[in-house]
PDB file of C-alpha atoms in Angstrom:
ATOM      1  CA  UNK A  71     -12.515  -9.441   0.614  1.00  0.00           C
ATOM      2  CA  UNK A  72      -9.418 -10.538   2.489  1.00  0.00           C
ATOM      3  CA  UNK A  73     -10.481  -8.697   5.651  1.00  0.00           C
ATOM      4  CA  UNK A  74     -13.958 -10.234   5.411  1.00  0.00           C
ATOM      5  CA  UNK A  75     -12.382 -13.696   5.174  1.00  0.00           C
ATOM      6  CA  UNK A  76     -10.277 -13.017   8.273  1.00  0.00           C
ATOM      7  CA  UNK A  77     -13.324 -11.810  10.183  1.00  0.00           C
ATOM      8  CA  UNK A  78     -15.315 -14.841   9.001  1.00  0.00           C
ATOM      9  CA  UNK A  79     -12.630 -17.177  10.337  1.00  0.00           C
ATOM     10  CA  UNK A  80     -12.972 -15.571  13.772  1.00  0.00           C
ATOM     11  CA  UNK A  81     -16.742 -15.982  13.603  1.00  0.00           C
ATOM     12  CA  UNK A  82     -16.302 -19.631  12.570  1.00  0.00           C
ATOM     13  CA  UNK A  83     -14.108 -20.311  15.612  1.00  0.00           C
ATOM     14  CA  UNK A  84     -16.810 -18.860  17.835  1.00  0.00           C
ATOM     15  CA  UNK A  85     -19.565 -20.857  16.085  1.00  0.00           C
ATOM     16  CA  UNK A  86     -17.519 -24.025  16.532  1.00  0.00           C
ATOM     17  CA  UNK A  87     -16.978 -23.325  20.235  1.00  0.00           C
ATOM     18  CA  UNK A  88     -20.708 -22.897  20.880  1.00  0.00           C
ATOM     19  CA  UNK A  89     -21.586 -25.818  18.553  1.00  0.00           C
ATOM     20  CA  UNK A  90     -23.630 -23.625  16.182  1.00  0.00           C
ATOM     21  CA  UNK A  91     -22.988 -25.743  13.110  1.00  0.00           C
ATOM     22  CA  UNK A  92     -25.604 -24.119  10.880  1.00  0.00           C
ATOM     23  CA  UNK A  93     -23.836 -20.757  11.332  1.00  0.00           C
ATOM     24  CA  UNK A  94     -20.504 -22.505  10.765  1.00  0.00           C
ATOM     25  CA  UNK A  95     -21.704 -23.896   7.427  1.00  0.00           C
ATOM     26  CA  UNK A  96     -23.114 -20.515   6.412  1.00  0.00           C
ATOM     27  CA  UNK A  97     -19.805 -18.824   7.228  1.00  0.00           C
ATOM     28  CA  UNK A  98     -17.904 -21.392   5.137  1.00  0.00           C
ATOM     29  CA  UNK A  99     -20.229 -20.721   2.200  1.00  0.00           C
ATOM     30  CA  UNK A 100     -19.650 -16.979   2.556  1.00  0.00           C
ATOM     31  CA  UNK A 101     -15.907 -17.531   2.664  1.00  0.00           C
ATOM     32  CA  UNK A 102     -16.082 -19.610  -0.515  1.00  0.00           C
ATOM     33  CA  UNK A 103     -18.061 -16.805  -2.184  1.00  0.00           C
ATOM     34  CA  UNK A 104     -15.391 -14.272  -1.185  1.00  0.00           C
ATOM     35  CA  UNK A 105     -12.629 -16.462  -2.648  1.00  0.00           C
ATOM     36  CA  UNK A 106     -14.650 -16.790  -5.852  1.00  0.00           C
ATOM     37  CA  UNK A 107     -14.929 -12.989  -6.059  1.00  0.00           C
ATOM     38  CA  UNK A 108     -11.199 -12.631  -5.483  1.00  0.00           C
ATOM     39  CA  UNK A 109     -10.537 -15.106  -8.270  1.00  0.00           C
ATOM     40  CA  UNK A 110     -13.033 -13.799 -10.817  1.00  0.00           C
ATOM     41  CA  UNK A 111     -13.067 -10.010 -10.470  1.00  0.00           C
ATOM     42  CA  UNK A 112     -10.465  -7.693 -11.876  1.00  0.00           C
ATOM     43  CA  UNK A 113      -8.815  -5.929  -8.980  1.00  0.00           C
ATOM     44  CA  UNK A 114      -6.452  -3.002  -9.055  1.00  0.00           C
ATOM     45  CA  UNK A 115      -3.728  -3.097  -6.419  1.00  0.00           C
ATOM     46  CA  UNK A 116      -2.445   0.205  -5.048  1.00  0.00           C
ATOM     47  CA  UNK A 117       0.575   1.896  -6.546  1.00  0.00           C
ATOM     48  CA  UNK A 118       3.665   2.297  -4.374  1.00  0.00           C
ATOM     49  CA  UNK A 119       5.994   5.297  -4.428  1.00  0.00           C
ATOM     50  CA  UNK A 120       9.400   5.875  -2.894  1.00  0.00           C
ATOM     51  CA  UNK A 121       9.824   9.431  -1.657  1.00  0.00           C
ATOM     52  CA  UNK A 122      13.030  10.937  -0.312  1.00  0.00           C
ATOM     53  CA  UNK A 123      13.269  14.318   1.370  1.00  0.00           C
ATOM     54  CA  UNK A 124      16.692  15.822   0.658  1.00  0.00           C
ATOM     55  CA  UNK A 125      18.145  19.263   1.190  1.00  0.00           C
ATOM     56  CA  UNK A 126      17.372  21.890   3.772  1.00  0.00           C
ATOM     57  CA  UNK A 127      13.972  23.135   4.829  1.00  0.00           C
ATOM     58  CA  UNK A 128      12.072  19.956   5.616  1.00  0.00           C
ATOM     59  CA  UNK A 129      10.975  19.191   9.167  1.00  0.00           C
ATOM     60  CA  UNK A 130      13.726  17.342  11.095  1.00  0.00           C
ATOM     61  CA  UNK A 131      11.591  14.198  11.140  1.00  0.00           C
ATOM     62  CA  UNK A 132      11.701  14.095   7.302  1.00  0.00           C
ATOM     63  CA  UNK A 133      15.012  15.675   6.329  1.00  0.00           C
ATOM     64  CA  UNK A 134      17.382  13.230   4.660  1.00  0.00           C
ATOM     65  CA  UNK A 135      14.982  10.297   4.955  1.00  0.00           C
ATOM     66  CA  UNK A 136      13.119   8.107   2.488  1.00  0.00           C
ATOM     67  CA  UNK A 137       9.643   6.640   2.852  1.00  0.00           C
ATOM     68  CA  UNK A 138       7.419   4.259   0.928  1.00  0.00           C
ATOM     69  CA  UNK A 139       3.960   5.683   0.300  1.00  0.00           C
ATOM     70  CA  UNK A 140       0.943   3.664  -0.701  1.00  0.00           C
ATOM     71  CA  UNK A 141      -0.950   5.412  -3.464  1.00  0.00           C
ATOM     72  CA  UNK A 142      -4.499   4.832  -4.567  1.00  0.00           C
ATOM     73  CA  UNK A 143      -5.328   2.090  -7.074  1.00  0.00           C
ATOM     74  CA  UNK A 144      -4.566   3.335 -10.595  1.00  0.00           C
ATOM     75  CA  UNK A 145      -3.009   6.559  -9.261  1.00  0.00           C
ATOM     76  CA  UNK A 146      -0.325   7.751 -11.629  1.00  0.00           C
ATOM     77  CA  UNK A 147       2.956   9.381 -10.704  1.00  0.00           C
ATOM     78  CA  UNK A 148       1.917  12.903 -11.716  1.00  0.00           C
ATOM     79  CA  UNK A 149      -1.190  12.789  -9.496  1.00  0.00           C
ATOM     80  CA  UNK A 150       0.895  11.560  -6.588  1.00  0.00           C
ATOM     81  CA  UNK A 151       3.512  14.283  -7.184  1.00  0.00           C
ATOM     82  CA  UNK A 152       0.776  16.925  -7.179  1.00  0.00           C
ATOM     83  CA  UNK A 153      -0.551  15.611  -3.898  1.00  0.00           C
ATOM     84  CA  UNK A 154       2.885  15.709  -2.217  1.00  0.00           C
ATOM     85  CA  UNK A 155       3.892  19.092  -3.654  1.00  0.00           C
ATOM     86  CA  UNK A 156       0.688  20.563  -2.231  1.00  0.00           C
ATOM     87  CA  UNK A 157       2.077  19.688   1.200  1.00  0.00           C
ATOM     88  CA  UNK A 158       5.540  21.067   0.314  1.00  0.00           C
ATOM     89  CA  UNK A 159       4.940  23.889  -2.210  1.00  0.00           C
ATOM     90  CA  UNK A 160       8.580  25.110  -2.246  1.00  0.00           C
ATOM     91  CA  UNK A 161       9.959  21.697  -3.020  1.00  0.00           C
ATOM     92  CA  UNK A 162      11.785  20.873  -6.223  1.00  0.00           C
ATOM     93  CA  UNK A 163      10.994  17.535  -7.857  1.00  0.00           C
ATOM     94  CA  UNK A 164      13.936  15.426  -8.929  1.00  0.00           C
ATOM     95  CA  UNK A 165      13.573  13.438 -12.123  1.00  0.00           C
ATOM     96  CA  UNK A 166      16.435  11.033 -11.438  1.00  0.00           C
ATOM     97  CA  UNK A 167      16.202   7.736  -9.594  1.00  0.00           C
ATOM     98  CA  UNK A 168      18.944   8.458  -7.042  1.00  0.00           C
ATOM     99  CA  UNK A 169      19.932  11.703  -5.308  1.00  0.00           C
ATOM    100  CA  UNK A 170      23.349  13.138  -6.065  1.00  0.00           C
ATOM    101  CA  UNK A 171      25.854  14.213  -3.390  1.00  0.00           C
ATOM    102  CA  UNK A 172      24.951  17.836  -4.174  1.00  0.00           C
ATOM    103  CA  UNK A 173      21.300  17.140  -3.437  1.00  0.00           C
ATOM    104  CA  UNK A 174      22.067  15.470  -0.119  1.00  0.00           C
ATOM    105  CA  UNK A 175      24.751  17.829   1.220  1.00  0.00           C
ATOM    106  CA  UNK A 176      24.365  20.869  -1.035  1.00  0.00           C
ATOM    107  CA  UNK A 177      24.344  24.415   0.312  1.00  0.00           C
ATOM    108  CA  UNK A 178      21.246  26.553   0.611  1.00  0.00           C
ATOM    109  CA  UNK A 179      17.751  25.978   1.858  1.00  0.00           C
ATOM    110  CA  UNK A 180      16.298  24.343  -1.206  1.00  0.00           C
ATOM    111  CA  UNK A 181      13.826  21.565  -0.739  1.00  0.00           C
ATOM    112  CA  UNK A 182      14.005  18.543  -2.960  1.00  0.00           C
ATOM    113  CA  UNK A 183      11.627  15.638  -3.120  1.00  0.00           C
ATOM    114  CA  UNK A 184      12.824  12.487  -4.794  1.00  0.00           C
ATOM    115  CA  UNK A 185      10.190  10.330  -6.486  1.00  0.00           C
ATOM    116  CA  UNK A 186      10.613   6.883  -7.850  1.00  0.00           C
ATOM    117  CA  UNK A 187       7.886   4.579  -9.089  1.00  0.00           C
ATOM    118  CA  UNK A 188       8.019   1.142  -7.494  1.00  0.00           C
ATOM    119  CA  UNK A 189       6.830  -2.024  -9.166  1.00  0.00           C
ATOM    120  CA  UNK A 190       3.391  -3.272  -8.241  1.00  0.00           C
ATOM    121  CA  UNK A 191       3.158  -6.638  -6.554  1.00  0.00           C
ATOM    122  CA  UNK A 192       1.058  -8.965  -8.639  1.00  0.00           C
ATOM    123  CA  UNK A 193      -2.386 -10.146  -7.605  1.00  0.00           C
ATOM    124  CA  UNK A 194      -1.070 -13.707  -7.743  1.00  0.00           C
ATOM    125  CA  UNK A 195       1.478 -12.817  -5.059  1.00  0.00           C
ATOM    126  CA  UNK A 196      -1.300 -11.559  -2.778  1.00  0.00           C
ATOM    127  CA  UNK A 197      -3.358 -14.684  -3.394  1.00  0.00           C
ATOM    128  CA  UNK A 198      -0.354 -16.898  -2.629  1.00  0.00           C
ATOM    129  CA  UNK A 199       0.102 -15.025   0.649  1.00  0.00           C
ATOM    130  CA  UNK A 200      -3.575 -15.432   1.443  1.00  0.00           C
ATOM    131  CA  UNK A 201      -3.559 -19.160   0.761  1.00  0.00           C
ATOM    132  CA  UNK A 202      -0.364 -19.852   2.717  1.00  0.00           C
ATOM    133  CA  UNK A 203      -1.263 -17.638   5.698  1.00  0.00           C
TER     134      UNK A 203
END
């Protein structure tokens, strides 16, 4: 809905420039309907995961780095882990929240993926951003 509202605002600017006020009014009504849907429907924000690639054996672009991945709405940690371990089948999953010195600088060619579940941002936060933007 948010992308549709953005697109509608662009269309409204164009309608205002060409003095097409009936289209302008229609676009405002559509925008109001989108805001009503945002307010009234239950929406599921995506899950966010922090993934670190520690140890030897990862590509140089990944080794020793951490990334934030956007999961699907309602995707749980085990589904996300399965998806990542399919890409790195020899990787070992860490169950802790921070890597130890041994994991970062340890000997051998073991691959370790570090997973941590991040808190979801609330829908209210997104709506506040939308209103203030």
